[in-house]
Coordinates of C-alpha atoms in Angstrom, one line a residue:
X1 CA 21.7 15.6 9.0
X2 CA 20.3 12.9 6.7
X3 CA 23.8 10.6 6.3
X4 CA 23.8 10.9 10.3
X5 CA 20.6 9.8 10.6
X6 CA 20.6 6.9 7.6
X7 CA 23.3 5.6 9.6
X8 CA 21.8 5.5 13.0
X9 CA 18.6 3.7 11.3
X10 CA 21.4 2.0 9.4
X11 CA 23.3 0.7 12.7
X12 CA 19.6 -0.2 14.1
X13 CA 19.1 -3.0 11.3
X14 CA 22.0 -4.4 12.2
X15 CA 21.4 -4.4 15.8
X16 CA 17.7 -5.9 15.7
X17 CA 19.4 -8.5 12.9
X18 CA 22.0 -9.1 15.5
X19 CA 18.7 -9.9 18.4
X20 CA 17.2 -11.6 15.6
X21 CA 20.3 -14.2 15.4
X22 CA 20.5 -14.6 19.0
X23 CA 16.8 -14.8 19.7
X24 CA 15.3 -17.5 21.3
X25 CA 11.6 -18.4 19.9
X26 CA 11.2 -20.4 23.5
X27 CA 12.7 -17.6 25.7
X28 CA 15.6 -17.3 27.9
X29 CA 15.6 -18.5 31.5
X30 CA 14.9 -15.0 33.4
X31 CA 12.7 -13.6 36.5
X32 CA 9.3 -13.7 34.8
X33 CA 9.7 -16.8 32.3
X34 CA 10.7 -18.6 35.6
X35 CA 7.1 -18.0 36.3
X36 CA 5.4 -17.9 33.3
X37 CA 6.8 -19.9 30.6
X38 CA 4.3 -19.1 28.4
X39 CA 5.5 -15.6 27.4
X40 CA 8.4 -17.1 25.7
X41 CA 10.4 -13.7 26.5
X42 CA 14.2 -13.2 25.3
X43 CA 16.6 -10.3 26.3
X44 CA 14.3 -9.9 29.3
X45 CA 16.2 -7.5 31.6
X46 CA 15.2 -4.7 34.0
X47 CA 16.1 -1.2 36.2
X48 CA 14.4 0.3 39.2
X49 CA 13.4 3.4 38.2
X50 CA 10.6 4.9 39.7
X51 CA 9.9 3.7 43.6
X52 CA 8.4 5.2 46.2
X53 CA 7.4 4.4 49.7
X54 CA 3.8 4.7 50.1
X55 CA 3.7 3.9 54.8
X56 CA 1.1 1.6 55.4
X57 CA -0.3 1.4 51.6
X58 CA 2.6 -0.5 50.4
X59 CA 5.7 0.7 47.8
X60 CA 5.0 1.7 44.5
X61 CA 7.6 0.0 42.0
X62 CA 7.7 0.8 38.5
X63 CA 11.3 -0.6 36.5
X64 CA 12.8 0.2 33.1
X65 CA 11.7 -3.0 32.0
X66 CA 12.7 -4.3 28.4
X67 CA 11.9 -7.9 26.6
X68 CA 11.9 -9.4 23.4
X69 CA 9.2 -12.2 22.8
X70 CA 7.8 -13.8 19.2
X71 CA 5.3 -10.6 18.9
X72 CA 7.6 -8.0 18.7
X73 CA 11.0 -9.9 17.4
X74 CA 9.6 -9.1 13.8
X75 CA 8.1 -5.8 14.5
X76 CA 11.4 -4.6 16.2
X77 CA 13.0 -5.3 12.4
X78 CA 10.4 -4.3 10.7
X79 CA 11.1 -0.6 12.9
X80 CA 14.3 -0.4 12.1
X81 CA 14.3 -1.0 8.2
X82 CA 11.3 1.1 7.4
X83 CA 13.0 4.0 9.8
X84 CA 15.6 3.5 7.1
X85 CA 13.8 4.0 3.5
X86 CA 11.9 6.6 5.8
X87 CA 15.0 8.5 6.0
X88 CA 15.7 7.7 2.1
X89 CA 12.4 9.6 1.5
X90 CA 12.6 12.3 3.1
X91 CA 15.5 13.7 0.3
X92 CA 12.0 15.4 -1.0
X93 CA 12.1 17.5 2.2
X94 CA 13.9 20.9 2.3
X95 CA 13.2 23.1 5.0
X96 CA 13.4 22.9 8.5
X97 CA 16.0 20.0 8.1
X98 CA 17.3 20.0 11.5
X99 CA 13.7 20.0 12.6
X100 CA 12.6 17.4 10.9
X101 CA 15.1 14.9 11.4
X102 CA 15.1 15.4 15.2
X103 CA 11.5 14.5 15.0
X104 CA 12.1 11.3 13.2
X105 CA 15.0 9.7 15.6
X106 CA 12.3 10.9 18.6
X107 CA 9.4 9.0 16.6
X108 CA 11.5 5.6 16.0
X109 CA 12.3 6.0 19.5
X110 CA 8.7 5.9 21.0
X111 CA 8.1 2.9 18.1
X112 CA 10.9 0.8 19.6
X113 CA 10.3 1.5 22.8
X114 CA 6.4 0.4 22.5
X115 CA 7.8 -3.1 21.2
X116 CA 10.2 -3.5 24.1
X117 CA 8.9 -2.5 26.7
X118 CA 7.4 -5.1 29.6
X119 CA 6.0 -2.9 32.0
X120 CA 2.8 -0.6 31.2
X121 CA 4.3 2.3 32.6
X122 CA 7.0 2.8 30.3
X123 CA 4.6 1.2 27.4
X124 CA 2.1 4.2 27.9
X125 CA 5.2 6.6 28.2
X126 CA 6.5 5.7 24.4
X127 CA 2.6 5.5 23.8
X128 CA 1.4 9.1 24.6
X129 CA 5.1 10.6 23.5
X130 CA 4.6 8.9 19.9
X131 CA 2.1 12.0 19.6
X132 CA 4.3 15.0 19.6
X133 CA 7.2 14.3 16.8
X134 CA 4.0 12.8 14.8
X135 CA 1.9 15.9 15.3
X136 CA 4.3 18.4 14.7
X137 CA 5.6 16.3 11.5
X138 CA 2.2 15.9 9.8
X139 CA 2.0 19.9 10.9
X140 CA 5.1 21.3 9.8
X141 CA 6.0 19.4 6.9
X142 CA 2.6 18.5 5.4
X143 CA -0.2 19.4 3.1
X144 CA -2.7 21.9 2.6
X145 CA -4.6 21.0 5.1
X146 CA -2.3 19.9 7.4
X147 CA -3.1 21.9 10.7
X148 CA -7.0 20.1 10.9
X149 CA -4.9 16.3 10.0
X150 CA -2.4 16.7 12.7
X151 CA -5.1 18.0 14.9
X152 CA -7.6 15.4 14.3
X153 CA -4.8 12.6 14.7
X154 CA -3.7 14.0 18.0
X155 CA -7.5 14.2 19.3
X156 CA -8.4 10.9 18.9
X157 CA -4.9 9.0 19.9
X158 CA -5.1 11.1 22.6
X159 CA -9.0 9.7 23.6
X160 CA -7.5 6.3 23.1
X161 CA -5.2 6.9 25.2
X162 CA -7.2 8.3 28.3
X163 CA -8.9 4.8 27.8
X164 CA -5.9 3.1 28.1
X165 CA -5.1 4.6 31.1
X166 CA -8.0 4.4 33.3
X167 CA -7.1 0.5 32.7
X168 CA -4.0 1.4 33.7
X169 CA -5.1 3.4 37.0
X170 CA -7.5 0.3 38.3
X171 CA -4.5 -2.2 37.1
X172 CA -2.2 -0.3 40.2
X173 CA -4.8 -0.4 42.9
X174 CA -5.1 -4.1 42.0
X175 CA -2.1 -5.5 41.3
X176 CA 1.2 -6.7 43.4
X177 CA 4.9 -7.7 42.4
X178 CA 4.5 -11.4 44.0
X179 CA 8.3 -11.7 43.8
X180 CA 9.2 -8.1 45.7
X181 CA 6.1 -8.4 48.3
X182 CA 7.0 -11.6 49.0
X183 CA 10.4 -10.8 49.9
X184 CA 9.3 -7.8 52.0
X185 CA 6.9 -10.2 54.1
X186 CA 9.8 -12.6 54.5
X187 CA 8.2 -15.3 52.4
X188 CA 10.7 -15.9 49.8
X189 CA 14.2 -16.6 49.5
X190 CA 15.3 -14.8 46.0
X191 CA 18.2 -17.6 46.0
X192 CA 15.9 -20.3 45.9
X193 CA 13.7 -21.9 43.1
X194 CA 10.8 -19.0 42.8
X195 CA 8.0 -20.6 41.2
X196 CA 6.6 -22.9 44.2
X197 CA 7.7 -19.3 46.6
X198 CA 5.1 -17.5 44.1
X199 CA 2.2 -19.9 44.9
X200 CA 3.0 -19.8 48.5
X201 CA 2.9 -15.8 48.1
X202 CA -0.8 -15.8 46.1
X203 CA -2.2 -18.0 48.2
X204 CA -1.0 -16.5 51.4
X205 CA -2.5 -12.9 50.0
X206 CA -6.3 -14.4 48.9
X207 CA -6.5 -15.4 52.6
X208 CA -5.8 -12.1 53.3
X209 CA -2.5 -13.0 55.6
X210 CA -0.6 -10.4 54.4
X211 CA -0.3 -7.4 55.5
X212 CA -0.7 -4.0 53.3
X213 CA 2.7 -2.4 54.1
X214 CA 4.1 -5.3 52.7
X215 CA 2.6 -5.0 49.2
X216 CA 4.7 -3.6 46.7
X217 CA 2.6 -2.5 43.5
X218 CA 3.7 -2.7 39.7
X219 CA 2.8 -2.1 36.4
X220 CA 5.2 -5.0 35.2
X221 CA 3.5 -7.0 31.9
X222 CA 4.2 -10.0 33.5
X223 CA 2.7 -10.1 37.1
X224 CA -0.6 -8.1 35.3
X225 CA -1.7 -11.4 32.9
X226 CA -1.8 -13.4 36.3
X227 CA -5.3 -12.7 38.6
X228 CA -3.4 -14.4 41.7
X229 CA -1.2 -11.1 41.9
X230 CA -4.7 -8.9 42.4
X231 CA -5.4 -8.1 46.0
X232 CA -8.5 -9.9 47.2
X233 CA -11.3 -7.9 46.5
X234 CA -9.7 -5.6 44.6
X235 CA -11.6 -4.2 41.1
X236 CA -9.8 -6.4 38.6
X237 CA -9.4 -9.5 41.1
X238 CA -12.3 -11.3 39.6
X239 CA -15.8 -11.0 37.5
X240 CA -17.5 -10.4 40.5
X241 CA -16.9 -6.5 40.7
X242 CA -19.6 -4.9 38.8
X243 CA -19.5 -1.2 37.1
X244 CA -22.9 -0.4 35.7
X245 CA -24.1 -4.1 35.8
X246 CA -21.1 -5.5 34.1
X247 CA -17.9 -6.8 34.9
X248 CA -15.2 -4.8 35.4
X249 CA -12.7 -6.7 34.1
X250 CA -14.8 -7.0 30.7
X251 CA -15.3 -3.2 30.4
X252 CA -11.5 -2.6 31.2
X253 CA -10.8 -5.2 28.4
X254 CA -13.0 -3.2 25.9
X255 CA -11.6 0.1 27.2
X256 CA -8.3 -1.2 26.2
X257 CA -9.3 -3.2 22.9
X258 CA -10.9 0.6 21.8
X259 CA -7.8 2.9 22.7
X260 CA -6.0 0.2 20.0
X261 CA -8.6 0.4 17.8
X262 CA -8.3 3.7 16.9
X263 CA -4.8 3.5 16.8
X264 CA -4.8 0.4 14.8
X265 CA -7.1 1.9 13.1
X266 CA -10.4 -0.2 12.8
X267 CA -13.9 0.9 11.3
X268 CA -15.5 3.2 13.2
X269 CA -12.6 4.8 14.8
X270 CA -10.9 5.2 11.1
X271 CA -11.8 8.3 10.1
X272 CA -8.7 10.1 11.5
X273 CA -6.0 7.9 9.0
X274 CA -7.0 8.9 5.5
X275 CA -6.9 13.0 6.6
X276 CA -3.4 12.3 8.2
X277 CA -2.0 10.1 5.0
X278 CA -3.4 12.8 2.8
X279 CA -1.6 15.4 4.2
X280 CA 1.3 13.5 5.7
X281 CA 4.7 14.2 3.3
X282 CA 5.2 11.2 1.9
X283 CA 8.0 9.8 4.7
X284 CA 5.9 10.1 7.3
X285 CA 3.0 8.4 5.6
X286 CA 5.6 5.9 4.9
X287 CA 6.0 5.4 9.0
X288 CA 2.4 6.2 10.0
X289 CA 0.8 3.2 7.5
X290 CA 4.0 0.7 8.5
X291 CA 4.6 1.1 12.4
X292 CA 2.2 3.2 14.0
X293 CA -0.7 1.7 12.9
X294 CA 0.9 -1.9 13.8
X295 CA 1.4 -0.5 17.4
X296 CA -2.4 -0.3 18.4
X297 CA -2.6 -4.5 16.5
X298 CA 0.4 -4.9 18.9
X299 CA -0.9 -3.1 21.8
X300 CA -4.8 -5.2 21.6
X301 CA -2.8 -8.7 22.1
X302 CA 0.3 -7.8 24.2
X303 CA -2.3 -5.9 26.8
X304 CA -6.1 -6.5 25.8
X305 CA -6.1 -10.2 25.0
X306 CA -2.8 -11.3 27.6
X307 CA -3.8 -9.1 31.2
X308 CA -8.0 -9.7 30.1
X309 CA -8.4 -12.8 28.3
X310 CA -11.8 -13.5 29.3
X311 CA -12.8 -10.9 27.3
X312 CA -11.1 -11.9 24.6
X313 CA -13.2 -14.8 24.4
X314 CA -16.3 -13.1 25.6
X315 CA -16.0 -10.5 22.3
X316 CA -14.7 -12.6 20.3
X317 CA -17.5 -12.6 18.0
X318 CA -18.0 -8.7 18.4
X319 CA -14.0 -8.5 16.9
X320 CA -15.2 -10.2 14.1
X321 CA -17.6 -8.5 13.5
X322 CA -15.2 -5.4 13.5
X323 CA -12.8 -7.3 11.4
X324 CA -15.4 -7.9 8.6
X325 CA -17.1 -4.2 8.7
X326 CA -13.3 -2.9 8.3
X327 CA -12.9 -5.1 5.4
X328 CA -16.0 -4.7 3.1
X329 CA -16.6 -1.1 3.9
X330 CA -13.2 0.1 3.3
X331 CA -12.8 -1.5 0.3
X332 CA -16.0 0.1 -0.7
X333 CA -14.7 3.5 -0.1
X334 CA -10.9 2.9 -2.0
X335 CA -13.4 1.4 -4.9
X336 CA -14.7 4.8 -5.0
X337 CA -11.6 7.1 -4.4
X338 CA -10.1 9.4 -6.7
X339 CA -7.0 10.7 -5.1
X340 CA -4.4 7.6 -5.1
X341 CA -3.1 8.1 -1.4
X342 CA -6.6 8.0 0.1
X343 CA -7.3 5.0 -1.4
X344 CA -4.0 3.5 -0.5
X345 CA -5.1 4.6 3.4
X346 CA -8.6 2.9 3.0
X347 CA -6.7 -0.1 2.0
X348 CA -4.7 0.1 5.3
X349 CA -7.8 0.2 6.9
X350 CA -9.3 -2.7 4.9
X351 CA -5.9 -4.8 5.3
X352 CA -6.1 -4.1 9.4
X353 CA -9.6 -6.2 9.4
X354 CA -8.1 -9.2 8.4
X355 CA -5.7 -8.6 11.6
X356 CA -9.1 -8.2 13.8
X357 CA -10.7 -11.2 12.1
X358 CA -7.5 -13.3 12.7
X359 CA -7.3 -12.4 16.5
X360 CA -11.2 -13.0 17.2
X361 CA -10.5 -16.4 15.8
X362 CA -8.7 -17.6 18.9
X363 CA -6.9 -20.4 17.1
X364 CA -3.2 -20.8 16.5
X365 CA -3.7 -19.9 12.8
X366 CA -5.6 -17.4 13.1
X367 CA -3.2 -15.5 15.2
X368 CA -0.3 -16.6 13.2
X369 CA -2.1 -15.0 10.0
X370 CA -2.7 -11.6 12.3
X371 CA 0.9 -11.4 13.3
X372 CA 2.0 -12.3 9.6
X373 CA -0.8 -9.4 8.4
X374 CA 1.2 -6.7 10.9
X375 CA 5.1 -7.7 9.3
X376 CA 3.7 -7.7 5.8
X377 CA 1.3 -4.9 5.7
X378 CA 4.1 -3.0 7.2
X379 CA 6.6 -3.7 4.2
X380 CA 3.5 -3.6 1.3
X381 CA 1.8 -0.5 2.6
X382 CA 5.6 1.3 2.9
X383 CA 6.1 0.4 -0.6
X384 CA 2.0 1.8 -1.4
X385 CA 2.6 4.8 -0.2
X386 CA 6.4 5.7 -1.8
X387 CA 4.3 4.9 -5.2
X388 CA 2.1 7.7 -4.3
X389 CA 4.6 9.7 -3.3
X390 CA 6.9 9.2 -6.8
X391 CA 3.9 10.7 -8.8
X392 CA 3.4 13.8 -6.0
X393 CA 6.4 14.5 -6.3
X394 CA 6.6 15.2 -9.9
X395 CA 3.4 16.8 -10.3
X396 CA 1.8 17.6 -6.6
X397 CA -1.5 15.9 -8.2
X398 CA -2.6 12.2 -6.7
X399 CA -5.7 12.4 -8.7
X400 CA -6.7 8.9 -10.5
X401 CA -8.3 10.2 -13.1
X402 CA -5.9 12.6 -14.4
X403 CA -3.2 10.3 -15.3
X404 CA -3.3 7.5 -18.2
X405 CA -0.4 5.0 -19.6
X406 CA 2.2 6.0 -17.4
X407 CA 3.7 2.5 -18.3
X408 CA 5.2 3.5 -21.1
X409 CA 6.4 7.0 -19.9
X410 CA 7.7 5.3 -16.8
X411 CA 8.2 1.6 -17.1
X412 CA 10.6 0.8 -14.6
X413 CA 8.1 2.9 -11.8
X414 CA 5.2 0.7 -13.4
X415 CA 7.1 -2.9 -12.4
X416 CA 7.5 -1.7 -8.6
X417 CA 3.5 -0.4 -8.9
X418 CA 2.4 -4.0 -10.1
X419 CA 4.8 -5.8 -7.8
X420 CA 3.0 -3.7 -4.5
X421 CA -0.6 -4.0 -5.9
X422 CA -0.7 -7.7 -6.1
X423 CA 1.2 -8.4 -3.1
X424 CA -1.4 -6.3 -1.7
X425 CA -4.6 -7.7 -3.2
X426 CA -3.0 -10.7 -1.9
X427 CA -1.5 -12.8 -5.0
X428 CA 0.1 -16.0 -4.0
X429 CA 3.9 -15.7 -3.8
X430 CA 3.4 -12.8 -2.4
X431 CA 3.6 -11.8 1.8
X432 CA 0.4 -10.3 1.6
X433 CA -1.1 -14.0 0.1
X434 CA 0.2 -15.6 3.3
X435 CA -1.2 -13.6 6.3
X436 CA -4.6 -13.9 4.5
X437 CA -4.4 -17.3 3.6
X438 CA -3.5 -17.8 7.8
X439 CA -6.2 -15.8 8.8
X440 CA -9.1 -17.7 6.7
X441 CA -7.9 -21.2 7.4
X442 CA -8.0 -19.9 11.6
X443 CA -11.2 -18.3 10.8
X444 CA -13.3 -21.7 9.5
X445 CA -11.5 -23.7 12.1
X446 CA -12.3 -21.4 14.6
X447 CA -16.3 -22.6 14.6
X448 CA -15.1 -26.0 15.4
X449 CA -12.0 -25.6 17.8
X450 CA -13.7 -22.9 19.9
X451 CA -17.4 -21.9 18.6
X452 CA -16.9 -17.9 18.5
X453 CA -16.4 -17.5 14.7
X454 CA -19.4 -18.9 12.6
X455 CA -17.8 -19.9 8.7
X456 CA -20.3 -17.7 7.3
X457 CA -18.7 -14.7 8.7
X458 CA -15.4 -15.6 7.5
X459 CA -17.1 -16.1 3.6
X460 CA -18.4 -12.8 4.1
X461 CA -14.7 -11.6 4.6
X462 CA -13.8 -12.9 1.3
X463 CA -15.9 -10.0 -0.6
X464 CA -13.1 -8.2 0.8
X465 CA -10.7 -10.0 -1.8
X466 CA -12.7 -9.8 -4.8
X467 CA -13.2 -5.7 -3.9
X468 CA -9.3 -5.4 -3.2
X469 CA -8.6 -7.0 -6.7
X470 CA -11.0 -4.7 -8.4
X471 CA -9.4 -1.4 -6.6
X472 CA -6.2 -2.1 -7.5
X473 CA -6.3 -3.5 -11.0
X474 CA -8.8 -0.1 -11.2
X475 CA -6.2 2.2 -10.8
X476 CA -3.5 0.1 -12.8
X477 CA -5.8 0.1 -15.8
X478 CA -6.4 3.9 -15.5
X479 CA -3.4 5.0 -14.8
X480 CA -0.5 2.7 -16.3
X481 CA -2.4 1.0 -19.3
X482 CA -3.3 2.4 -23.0
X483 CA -2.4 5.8 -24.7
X484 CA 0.1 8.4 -22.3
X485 CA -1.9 11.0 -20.9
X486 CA -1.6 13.9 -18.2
X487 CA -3.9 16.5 -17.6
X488 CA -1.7 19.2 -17.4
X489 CA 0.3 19.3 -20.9
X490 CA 2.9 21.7 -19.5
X491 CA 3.9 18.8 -16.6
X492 CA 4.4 16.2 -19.2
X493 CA 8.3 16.7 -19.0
X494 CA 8.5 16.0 -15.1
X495 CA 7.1 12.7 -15.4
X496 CA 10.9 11.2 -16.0
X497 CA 11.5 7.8 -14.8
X498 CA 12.9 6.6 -11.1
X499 CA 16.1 8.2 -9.8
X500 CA 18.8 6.0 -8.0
X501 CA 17.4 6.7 -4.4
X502 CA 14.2 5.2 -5.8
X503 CA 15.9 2.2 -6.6
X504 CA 17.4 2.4 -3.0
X505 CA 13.8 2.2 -1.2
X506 CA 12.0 0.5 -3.6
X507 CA 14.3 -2.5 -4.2
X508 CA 14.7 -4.1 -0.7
X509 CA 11.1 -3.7 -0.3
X510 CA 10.3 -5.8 -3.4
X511 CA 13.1 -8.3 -2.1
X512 CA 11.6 -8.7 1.3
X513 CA 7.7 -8.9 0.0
X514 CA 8.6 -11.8 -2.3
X515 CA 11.3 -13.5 0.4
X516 CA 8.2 -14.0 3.1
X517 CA 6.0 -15.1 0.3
X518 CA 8.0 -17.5 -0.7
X519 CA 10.1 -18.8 2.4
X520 CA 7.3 -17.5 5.4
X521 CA 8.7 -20.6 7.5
X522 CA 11.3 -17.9 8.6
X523 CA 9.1 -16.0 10.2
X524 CA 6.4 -18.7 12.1
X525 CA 9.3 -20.5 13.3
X526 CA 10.0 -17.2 15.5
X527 CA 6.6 -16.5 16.3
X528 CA 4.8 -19.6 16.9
X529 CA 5.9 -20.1 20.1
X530 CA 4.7 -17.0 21.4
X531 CA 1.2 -17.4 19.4
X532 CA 0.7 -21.3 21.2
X533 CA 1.5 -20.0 24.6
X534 CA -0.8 -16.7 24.6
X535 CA -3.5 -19.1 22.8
X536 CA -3.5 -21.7 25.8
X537 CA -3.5 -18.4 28.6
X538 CA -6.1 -17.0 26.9
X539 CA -8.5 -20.3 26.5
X540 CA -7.5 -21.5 30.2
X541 CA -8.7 -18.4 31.7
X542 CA -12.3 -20.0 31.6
X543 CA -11.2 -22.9 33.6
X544 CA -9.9 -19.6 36.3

């Protein structure tokens, strides 16, 4: 079961490597970029799937609908390598193999599909179904306590989710597919140049001209970020419909912004993670810290900030806000742990407020820094948590305290611990150096180019750095430096060195951490096209 499943992970890489080669940072010339070129979207293909015929209310149309764009290019690899040392590390796990591994090709399923998929539908479908293999893999395979972890983790996707799809419910009732209505009212000619058809379409259904059996509804990513495909009147059609006093599109921005939030996760919806890492088995914490929490960053720009960019601008400041709690006061709390894995999740949680402080920013650096903080958290908190895991393994005991000098008991383990500690304090040459470095330049050029962050909130930020540095070079003076020491005399022996899988996971990881630090052009060059065009929709929504 585990050489099948290393090599499906294995044929993956080299199928997103072979998207990656062909990938066009611009996009390809397809049904929705002939609309909105802004999206930058390659690979963009789609299959009816779900239709039904609703009389006089219309058609309901919902398509297996798949696209690549600078947001999830990166992500998509990033998938399909960690899937891989995933499966490397789960060589620690010995019962219930068949189980387990059936789990893991369903989980990087619902992860790949969340990064492909252009229509909210089938987005909410890999969404909700990323639940079960997670819930039943922190259950079955995990710690002490893992029934009240996979519990708790389940409870409060799950509330994120209902949030998410409320949006989702006023988004159908509001929304048309321009391109399908307008060939059902006889308006457009799908042989013909569609763009100038489109307008003719929108503005025919503001005046009201056409008529409801003719509107065909969708949940397609595309048609959503554009307000002249709502129906006239209709809840999300414009600022004017008011729920309690306030906008509904605003409230249905934060619904979605907070469904992400937890999943991202971002302080005070945070709570959940460090149970879950704790008594994750080590793979799985590998997954959960690398892709699932880069799903709800994903999900808060590809839906939150592209179908409701007002409110992107209109919270701005309340984001960073978020971004700098998450920061300072997770820090705090990994100053003060004892058990190595929960500090290492309280670092995610720190690491993710940089992401929140780079996307309030609303400038092209700051987003660039946010995306860059989502591919290189992935790879440094993968490599975070298989350190953790080495020591578990030998001993089942993550406590701080009770270790001392491991260097010299385990030097070749020790170089891989100080290589993933200052990449993840942020040490230039390092990935980790570059998203932060992206997010503070957005952040102080944010007060000028747009007004929403003030500088002082981004010095503020920076306490973060000084309290990363002093966590990790903490717990690498306590545990790695002076005299050898283990609590437990009798364990002494088990603390042998790394093993030739070790080498396996650890190796690329430390490659690819020191490759973006050094050479991170590789990366913007895909992304930045994307970032520009969802910058200019977001700040031209206030001109709407």
């Amino acid at each position: 079961m585990r050489r099948l499943v290393t090599g499906i992970f294995g044929i993956e890489i080299l199928l997103s490597l072979i998207a990656f080669y062909a990938f066009n940072p611009v996009g390809d010339v397809n049904t929705p970029n002939m609309i909105y070129d802004w999206m930058s979207l390659s690979f963009y293909d789609e299959l009816p799937w779900i239709s039904m015929d609703l009389g006089m209310l219309g058609e309901l149309n919902i398509s297996y609908s798949l696209g690549i764009d600078g947001l999830s290019i990166w992500l998509i690899i990033l998938t399909s390598f960690i899937m891989l040392v995933a499966t490397l590390a789960s060589h620690t796990i010995k019962v219930k193999l068949k189980g387990y591994y059936v789990l893991l090709l369903l989980l990087g399923t619902t992860i790949f599909g969340c990064f492909a998929a252009m229509d909210l539908f089938l987005f909410f479908l890999f969404f909700e179904f990323m639940l079960l293999p997670m819930y039943f893999l922190i259950g079955l395979w995990g710690g002490p306590r893992k029934e009240y972890a996979a519990i708790k983790f389940f409870l409060y996707t799950l509330a994120g989710s209902m949030m998410i799809l409320v949006v989702m419910i006023g988004l159908y009732v509001s929304a048309i597919d321009p391109i399908a209505t307008g060939e059902k009212a006889g308006l457009i000619d799908i042989q013909q140049p569609l763009t100038e058809q489109v307008e003719v379409v929108q503005s025919e259904l503001a005046q009201g001209n056409i008529e409801e059996q003719y509107w065909v509804r969708t949940f397609k990513w595309a048609y959503l970020t554009d307000t002249g495909n709502y129906l006239p009147n209709s809840i999300f059609s414009s600022n004017d419909f008011k729920i309690w006093g306030e906008s509904a599109r605003s409230l249905a921005f934060l619904a979605l912004f907070i469904g992400f939030l937890i999943k991202l996760p971002g302080v005070p919806f945070h709570t959940w993670l460090p149970d879950a890492h704790v008594e994750a088995p080590t793979p799985i914490s590998v997954v959960l810290a690398a892709l699932l929490l880069k799903v709800g960053g994903y999900g808060i720009l590809r839906m939150a900030y592209s179908i409701f960019p007002e409110g992107a601008i209109q919270y701005g400041y309340l984001i960073g806000i978020l971004g700098v709690i998450s920061i300072i006061y997770a820090a705090l709390v990994a100053l003060a742990s004892k058990d190595l894995k929960k500090m290492i999740a309280y670092s995610s949680v720190s690491h993710m407020g940089f992401f929140l402080l780079g996307i309030a920013s609303l400038t092209n650096e700051g987003f660039m820094g946010a995306n860059f903080q989502l591919f290189s958290h992935g790879l440094i908190s993968a490599m975070l948590f298989l350190i953790a895991g080495v020591v578990y393994s030998r001993t089942h005991d993550r406590t701080i305290n009770h270790y001392g000098g491991l260097a010299k008991k385990m030097p070749k383990y020790t170089f891989f611990v100080v290589i993933a500690f200052f990449a993840s304090l942020g040490l230039p040459g390092f990935s980790g150096f570059i998203a932060e470095i992206f997010v503070f330049l957005g952040g102080f050029s944010s007060s000028t180019e747009n007004g929403i962050l003030p500088r002082s909130l981004v010095i503020i930020a920076a306490i973060g750095l000084i309290l990363t540095a002093g966590y990790y070079l903490w717990t690498l003076q306590r545990m790695f430096f002076g005299k050898f020491y283990y609590r437990e005399k009798e364990k002494e022996r088990s603390l042998v060195d790394l093993e030739p899988v070790d080498y396996l996971m650890f190796t690329p990881l430390a490659i690819a951490i020191l490759f973006f630090g050094l050479f991170p052009q590789i990366f913007i060059d895909g992304v930045a096209p994307t970032v520009e065009g969802l910058i200019n929709h977001i700040m031209s929504s206030t001109t709407k």
